[in-house]
Short mmCIF file of C-alpha atoms in Angstrom, two decimals:
data_model
loop_
_atom_site.label_atom_id
_atom_site.label_comp_id
_atom_site.label_asym_id
_atom_site.label_seq_id
_atom_site.Cartn_x
_atom_site.Cartn_y
_atom_site.Cartn_z
CA MET A 53 11.77 20.13 18.58
CA ASN A 54 14.21 18.58 16.09
CA ASN A 55 11.56 16.41 14.47
CA LEU A 56 11.07 15.49 10.81
CA PHE A 57 8.53 17.57 8.89
CA VAL A 58 6.76 16.86 5.59
CA TYR A 59 4.95 19.62 3.71
CA CYS A 60 1.81 18.02 2.25
CA GLU A 61 0.32 19.43 -0.92
CA ILE A 62 -3.45 19.33 -1.25
CA GLU A 63 -5.70 19.73 -4.29
CA ASP A 64 -9.51 19.67 -4.07
CA GLY A 65 -9.32 18.18 -0.58
CA THR A 66 -7.00 15.32 -1.57
CA ILE A 67 -3.40 15.01 -0.38
CA ALA A 68 -1.00 14.61 -3.31
CA ASP A 69 0.55 11.17 -3.90
CA VAL A 70 4.07 12.60 -3.70
CA SER A 71 3.31 13.87 -0.18
CA LEU A 72 2.05 10.45 0.92
CA GLU A 73 5.20 8.91 -0.54
CA LEU A 74 7.28 11.35 1.52
CA LEU A 75 5.30 10.52 4.65
CA THR A 76 6.12 6.84 4.07
CA LYS A 77 9.81 7.61 3.71
CA GLY A 78 9.64 10.16 6.53
CA ARG A 79 8.24 7.54 8.89
CA SER A 80 11.19 5.21 8.28
CA LEU A 81 13.70 8.07 8.63
CA ALA A 82 12.04 9.26 11.84
CA ASN A 83 12.23 5.75 13.26
CA ARG A 84 15.94 5.68 12.47
CA LEU A 85 16.43 9.08 14.14
CA ASP A 86 14.15 8.23 17.06
CA CYS A 87 12.15 11.41 16.49
CA ARG A 88 8.55 12.34 15.63
CA LEU A 89 7.09 12.57 12.14
CA GLU A 90 5.12 15.79 11.69
CA ALA A 91 3.07 16.91 8.70
CA VAL A 92 2.00 20.38 7.58
CA VAL A 93 -1.13 21.00 5.51
CA ILE A 94 -1.96 24.55 4.40
CA GLY A 95 -5.23 25.22 2.60
CA ASN A 96 -8.98 25.57 3.04
CA LYS A 97 -11.75 23.27 4.29
CA LEU A 98 -9.28 20.89 5.88
CA LYS A 99 -11.70 19.19 8.25
CA GLY A 100 -11.13 15.44 8.16
CA VAL A 101 -7.85 15.66 6.23
CA GLU A 102 -6.13 13.87 9.12
CA LYS A 103 -7.82 10.66 7.96
CA GLN A 104 -5.66 10.79 4.84
CA VAL A 105 -2.30 11.29 6.53
CA MET A 106 -2.51 9.56 9.93
CA PRO A 107 -2.35 6.00 8.48
CA TYR A 108 1.15 6.87 7.24
CA GLY A 109 2.42 7.16 10.81
CA VAL A 110 2.15 10.91 11.40
CA ASP A 111 2.65 11.80 15.07
CA LYS A 112 1.56 15.43 14.77
CA LEU A 113 -0.40 17.26 12.07
CA HIS A 114 -0.19 21.04 11.74
CA LEU A 115 -3.26 22.50 9.99
CA PHE A 116 -3.54 26.03 8.64
CA ASP A 117 -7.12 26.47 7.43
CA ASP A 118 -8.11 29.74 5.74
CA ASP A 119 -9.91 30.46 2.47
CA ARG A 120 -7.08 32.84 1.52
CA LEU A 121 -4.56 29.97 1.59
CA TYR A 122 -6.09 28.02 -1.30
CA PRO A 123 -5.23 27.86 -4.16
CA TYR A 124 -1.51 28.02 -3.41
CA THR A 125 0.31 31.35 -3.63
CA SER A 126 3.95 31.85 -2.72
CA LEU A 127 3.99 34.52 -0.04
CA PRO A 128 1.47 33.27 2.56
CA HIS A 129 2.65 29.65 2.37
CA THR A 130 6.25 30.80 2.76
CA SER A 131 5.38 32.95 5.78
CA VAL A 132 3.54 30.07 7.44
CA MET A 133 6.38 27.60 6.91
CA VAL A 134 9.16 29.99 7.94
CA GLN A 135 7.42 31.08 11.14
CA LEU A 136 6.39 27.52 12.01
CA PHE A 137 9.96 26.28 11.56
CA LYS A 138 11.34 29.09 13.70
CA GLU A 139 9.02 27.87 16.46
CA GLU A 140 9.38 24.11 16.00
CA LYS A 141 13.05 23.94 14.86
CA PRO A 142 12.82 20.73 12.80
CA GLN A 143 15.97 18.86 11.83
CA ILE A 144 14.60 17.74 8.44
CA CYS A 145 11.96 19.05 6.03
CA LEU A 146 10.82 17.15 2.94
CA MET A 147 8.74 18.49 0.04
CA GLY A 148 7.66 17.16 -3.33
CA ALA A 149 9.70 18.29 -6.34
CA THR A 150 6.54 19.64 -7.92
CA VAL A 151 5.65 23.08 -9.25
CA ILE A 152 4.70 24.07 -5.70
CA GLY A 153 7.66 22.40 -3.98
CA ARG A 154 10.14 23.93 -6.40
CA ASP A 155 8.71 27.36 -5.62
CA LEU A 156 8.18 27.00 -1.87
CA GLY A 157 11.30 25.02 -0.93
CA PRO A 158 13.90 27.57 -2.07
CA ARG A 159 11.94 30.44 -0.49
CA VAL A 160 11.79 28.72 2.90
CA SER A 161 15.41 27.53 2.83
CA SER A 162 16.63 30.98 1.79
CA ALA A 163 14.72 32.68 4.61
CA LEU A 164 16.11 30.19 7.14
CA LYS A 165 19.59 30.08 5.52
CA SER A 166 19.41 26.30 5.65
CA GLY A 167 20.25 25.11 2.15
CA LEU A 168 18.21 22.80 -0.08
CA THR A 169 18.87 19.78 -2.30
CA ALA A 170 16.46 19.54 -5.22
CA ASP A 171 15.15 16.49 -7.10
CA CYS A 172 16.49 13.82 -4.76
CA THR A 173 16.06 10.20 -5.82
CA SER A 174 17.02 8.66 -2.46
CA LEU A 175 17.24 9.68 1.20
CA GLU A 176 19.24 7.94 3.89
CA ILE A 177 20.61 8.60 7.38
CA GLY A 178 24.34 8.36 8.02
CA ALA A 179 27.48 9.90 9.51
CA HIS A 180 30.12 12.22 8.07
CA GLU A 181 33.71 12.84 9.14
CA ASP A 182 35.17 16.27 8.40
CA LYS A 183 38.89 15.52 8.56
CA LYS A 184 39.91 19.15 8.07
CA GLN A 185 37.86 20.33 11.04
CA GLY A 186 38.40 17.17 13.03
CA LYS A 187 34.64 16.72 13.50
CA THR A 188 32.32 13.76 13.11
CA TYR A 189 28.63 14.37 12.45
CA GLU A 190 26.09 11.69 13.29
CA ASN A 191 22.57 11.15 11.94
CA LEU A 192 22.83 13.43 8.93
CA LEU A 193 20.36 13.29 6.05
CA TYR A 194 22.09 11.90 2.97
CA GLN A 195 20.40 13.75 0.10
CA ILE A 196 21.11 11.62 -2.97
CA ARG A 197 20.50 12.76 -6.54
CA PRO A 198 21.95 12.45 -10.07
CA ALA A 199 24.39 15.24 -10.94
CA PHE A 200 26.42 16.47 -13.92
CA GLY A 201 23.69 15.53 -16.37
CA GLY A 202 23.09 12.22 -14.66
CA ASN A 203 26.66 11.01 -15.15
CA ILE A 204 27.27 10.61 -11.41
CA ILE A 205 25.18 10.06 -8.29
CA ALA A 206 25.94 12.75 -5.72
CA THR A 207 25.40 12.47 -1.98
CA ILE A 208 24.84 15.90 -0.46
CA ILE A 209 24.89 16.68 3.26
CA ASN A 210 24.21 19.72 5.41
CA PRO A 211 26.23 19.26 8.63
CA GLU A 212 25.60 22.61 10.33
CA GLN A 213 22.41 24.39 9.26
CA ARG A 214 18.89 23.26 10.10
CA PRO A 215 16.50 22.16 8.84
CA GLN A 216 18.10 19.85 6.30
CA MET A 217 15.79 20.38 3.34
CA ALA A 218 15.19 18.29 0.23
CA THR A 219 12.63 18.03 -2.54
CA VAL A 220 11.85 14.58 -3.96
CA ARG A 221 10.28 13.70 -7.28
CA GLU A 222 6.94 11.91 -7.43
CA GLY A 223 7.18 8.16 -7.85
CA VAL A 224 10.72 7.83 -6.49
CA MET A 225 9.57 6.67 -3.04
CA LYS A 226 7.05 3.94 -2.31
CA LYS A 227 3.68 4.87 -0.83
CA GLU A 228 2.81 2.43 1.96
CA ILE A 229 0.33 2.76 4.82
CA SER A 230 1.99 2.22 8.19
CA ASP A 231 -1.09 1.57 10.33
CA GLU A 232 -4.72 2.11 9.31
CA ASN A 233 -5.66 2.80 12.93
CA HIS A 234 -2.76 5.09 13.78
CA SER A 235 -3.81 8.34 15.46
CA GLY A 236 -1.69 11.37 16.19
CA GLU A 237 -2.06 14.89 17.51
CA VAL A 238 -3.90 17.45 15.33
CA VAL A 239 -3.16 21.14 15.86
CA PHE A 240 -5.23 23.89 14.25
CA HIS A 241 -3.11 27.04 14.11
CA ASP A 242 -4.31 30.65 14.10
CA VAL A 243 -3.36 31.67 10.56
CA ASN A 244 -3.33 35.39 11.40
CA LYS A 245 -0.35 34.84 13.71
CA TYR A 246 1.72 33.54 10.81
CA VAL A 247 0.79 35.78 7.88
CA SER A 248 0.33 39.48 7.25
CA ASP A 249 -2.09 41.29 4.97
CA THR A 250 0.75 42.05 2.54
CA ASP A 251 1.24 38.31 2.00
CA PHE A 252 -2.06 38.30 0.12
CA VAL A 253 -1.14 41.01 -2.36
CA VAL A 254 -1.42 38.40 -5.14
CA LYS A 255 -4.90 36.99 -5.64
CA ILE A 256 -5.83 34.17 -8.00
CA ILE A 257 -8.85 35.29 -9.99
CA ASP A 258 -9.13 32.20 -12.15
CA ARG A 259 -7.05 29.15 -12.96
CA HIS A 260 -7.23 26.27 -15.37
CA ILE A 261 -5.69 22.85 -14.72
CA GLU A 262 -5.47 20.61 -17.76
CA LYS A 263 -5.75 16.93 -16.96
CA ALA A 264 -3.00 14.63 -18.19
CA LYS A 265 -3.82 12.96 -21.50
CA HIS A 266 -2.16 9.71 -20.46
CA ASN A 267 -1.70 7.72 -17.28
CA VAL A 268 1.80 6.45 -17.92
CA LYS A 269 2.79 6.81 -14.26
CA GLY A 270 -0.05 4.62 -13.01
CA ALA A 271 0.05 1.96 -15.74
CA PRO A 272 0.87 -1.62 -14.62
CA ILE A 273 2.49 -2.34 -18.01
CA ILE A 274 4.64 0.17 -19.90
CA ILE A 275 6.19 -0.30 -23.33
CA SER A 276 8.90 2.27 -23.74
CA GLY A 277 10.87 3.23 -26.83
CA GLY A 278 14.23 4.88 -27.35
CA TYR A 279 16.22 6.52 -30.10
CA GLY A 280 17.14 3.06 -31.34
CA LEU A 281 13.67 2.69 -32.87
CA GLY A 282 14.88 5.00 -35.63
CA SER A 283 11.64 6.74 -36.54
CA LYS A 284 8.24 7.96 -35.41
CA GLU A 285 6.69 5.32 -37.64
CA ASN A 286 8.40 2.53 -35.74
CA PHE A 287 7.00 3.98 -32.51
CA GLN A 288 3.56 3.04 -33.83
CA LEU A 289 4.55 -0.60 -33.30
CA LEU A 290 4.73 0.12 -29.56
CA PHE A 291 1.22 1.58 -29.60
CA ASP A 292 0.02 -1.53 -31.45
CA LEU A 293 1.51 -3.78 -28.76
CA ALA A 294 0.20 -1.53 -26.00
CA LYS A 295 -3.33 -1.86 -27.38
CA VAL A 296 -3.07 -5.64 -27.22
CA LEU A 297 -1.57 -5.70 -23.71
CA ASN A 298 -3.75 -2.87 -22.36
CA ALA A 299 -0.54 -0.99 -21.60
CA GLU A 300 0.80 2.56 -21.87
CA VAL A 301 3.62 3.79 -24.07
CA GLY A 302 6.64 5.64 -22.69
CA ALA A 303 9.80 7.05 -24.21
CA SER A 304 13.39 7.97 -23.42
CA ARG A 305 14.54 11.57 -23.60
CA ALA A 306 16.50 10.86 -26.79
CA ALA A 307 13.35 9.57 -28.49
CA VAL A 308 11.36 12.61 -27.35
CA ASP A 309 14.09 15.01 -28.49
CA ALA A 310 14.10 13.30 -31.88
CA GLY A 311 10.35 13.91 -32.21
CA PHE A 312 9.41 10.22 -32.09
CA CYS A 313 7.03 10.67 -29.13
CA ASP A 314 5.30 13.36 -27.04
CA HIS A 315 7.15 14.88 -24.08
CA ASP A 316 4.43 13.91 -21.59
CA ARG A 317 5.40 10.26 -22.12
CA GLN A 318 9.07 10.82 -21.28
CA ILE A 319 10.49 8.54 -18.58
CA GLY A 320 13.74 9.22 -16.77
CA GLN A 321 15.60 11.78 -14.74
CA THR A 322 13.96 14.73 -16.51
CA GLY A 323 10.64 12.99 -17.06
CA LEU A 324 8.40 10.58 -15.18
CA THR A 325 9.44 8.08 -12.53
CA VAL A 326 7.46 4.84 -12.90
CA ARG A 327 7.16 1.51 -11.05
CA PRO A 328 5.09 -0.78 -13.30
CA LYS A 329 4.74 -4.51 -12.87
CA LEU A 330 6.19 -4.95 -16.38
CA TYR A 331 8.47 -2.57 -18.27
CA ILE A 332 9.38 -3.42 -21.87
CA ALA A 333 12.30 -1.31 -23.08
CA CYS A 334 12.55 -1.19 -26.88
CA GLY A 335 15.62 0.27 -28.54
CA ILE A 336 16.71 1.98 -25.32
CA SER A 337 20.44 2.01 -24.58
CA GLY A 338 19.93 2.40 -20.83
CA GLN A 339 21.83 5.51 -19.83
CA ILE A 340 21.70 6.39 -16.11
CA GLN A 341 19.29 9.27 -16.82
CA HIS A 342 16.68 6.80 -18.10
CA LEU A 343 17.38 4.12 -15.49
CA ALA A 344 16.65 6.65 -12.74
CA GLY A 345 13.03 6.73 -13.89
CA MET A 346 12.28 3.00 -14.31
CA GLN A 347 14.76 0.80 -12.47
CA GLU A 348 12.25 0.01 -9.70
CA SER A 349 9.98 -1.81 -12.19
CA SER A 350 9.05 -5.31 -11.00
CA ILE A 351 10.03 -7.04 -14.28
CA ILE A 352 12.11 -5.47 -17.05
CA ILE A 353 12.30 -6.86 -20.58
CA SER A 354 14.87 -5.39 -22.95
CA ILE A 355 14.45 -5.60 -26.72
CA ASN A 356 17.67 -4.40 -28.35
CA ASN A 357 19.85 -5.37 -31.30
CA ASP A 358 22.95 -4.55 -29.24
CA PRO A 359 23.76 -7.41 -26.83
CA ALA A 360 26.06 -5.07 -24.89
CA ALA A 361 23.46 -2.33 -24.31
CA PRO A 362 23.63 -1.05 -20.67
CA ILE A 363 19.87 -1.62 -20.26
CA ASN A 364 20.52 -5.37 -20.50
CA SER A 365 22.43 -5.34 -17.21
CA VAL A 366 19.28 -4.37 -15.27
CA ALA A 367 16.81 -6.36 -17.38
CA ASP A 368 15.27 -9.60 -16.14
CA TYR A 369 14.89 -10.83 -19.74
CA VAL A 370 16.81 -9.77 -22.84
CA ILE A 371 15.57 -10.25 -26.40
CA THR A 372 18.28 -9.57 -28.97
CA GLY A 373 16.81 -8.29 -32.21
CA THR A 374 15.20 -5.30 -33.88
CA VAL A 375 11.84 -3.92 -32.85
CA GLU A 376 10.52 -4.48 -36.37
CA GLU A 377 11.24 -8.19 -35.97
CA VAL A 378 10.26 -8.77 -32.36
CA ILE A 379 7.15 -6.63 -31.72
CA PRO A 380 4.96 -8.11 -34.52
CA LYS A 381 5.80 -11.60 -33.25
CA MET A 382 4.90 -10.59 -29.67
CA ILE A 383 1.56 -9.26 -30.89
CA LYS A 384 0.90 -12.38 -32.97
CA TYR A 385 1.68 -14.90 -30.25
CA TYR A 386 -0.04 -12.97 -27.48
CA LYS A 387 -3.26 -12.84 -29.50
CA LYS A 388 -2.91 -16.53 -30.30
CA ASN A 389 -2.35 -17.60 -26.69
CA SER A 390 -4.95 -15.31 -25.16
CA LYS A 391 -7.88 -16.77 -27.06
#
């Protein structure tokens, strides 16, 4: 009762990274609340899946194993979650802000009349004083996300209804194993008690998943370009440097909208969230929408001809100059010093 739940997505027997990130964050939040961390996995052939989640500090794992539950479809997963939550009465539920989470989260929160905050970038525990009602609420989930086009950071709370529900984008939270040898309780539920035959009215006959062309999210070095590069041709300089550094190329939304780079390389609030060891920002002004996707980088280098560019305030190193001047020199001297 009143524990913290994480819905774990699974694909081909592997728990999604975003779910493991949420388990990491969930463990720290559960410690703060002095409650249990519980995970829910719904799918097929789930034997042994506990080995993937238990090291993240899960106290109880709820398994729903049935060949009709995989691949994901809306109705049966919603029925399972709604009925489980009516029984367990969690205080918090976290899901990934993925295609599945964005479909399942609103359905569950609507059925439970609990409310939902989407695309959170941070989660914290804190108190709230309602001066009008003369009430003080303790241990609420602060659901933090950019709002109004990224111009402000909003903190959203749900004082009354439970569970407090939030979806979180992949890459926003760190993924860290709590204890390799941690063991918790595993419960196999009778699926037929949670779903009805009508939940399976939609059947997936065939599906095709296209693999990502790039691995920007997992790259240790990212060279990212903004609208300040001025043209698609200048973006080629970033690819030239990336080839030398064995890096990946990213882009701001403005650069993508201008047609300088493909959308699947977009970094920021409406794109990817990355945490590389080195992030080189070229011609990027540094609006909050972009910073939301890369500010956790270990080292940030800014290359910009505007000394007052906002990106410079978060950069570890600032190079003032144009990309056309700086990038060829970086390539030249890196090749020279790496021989």
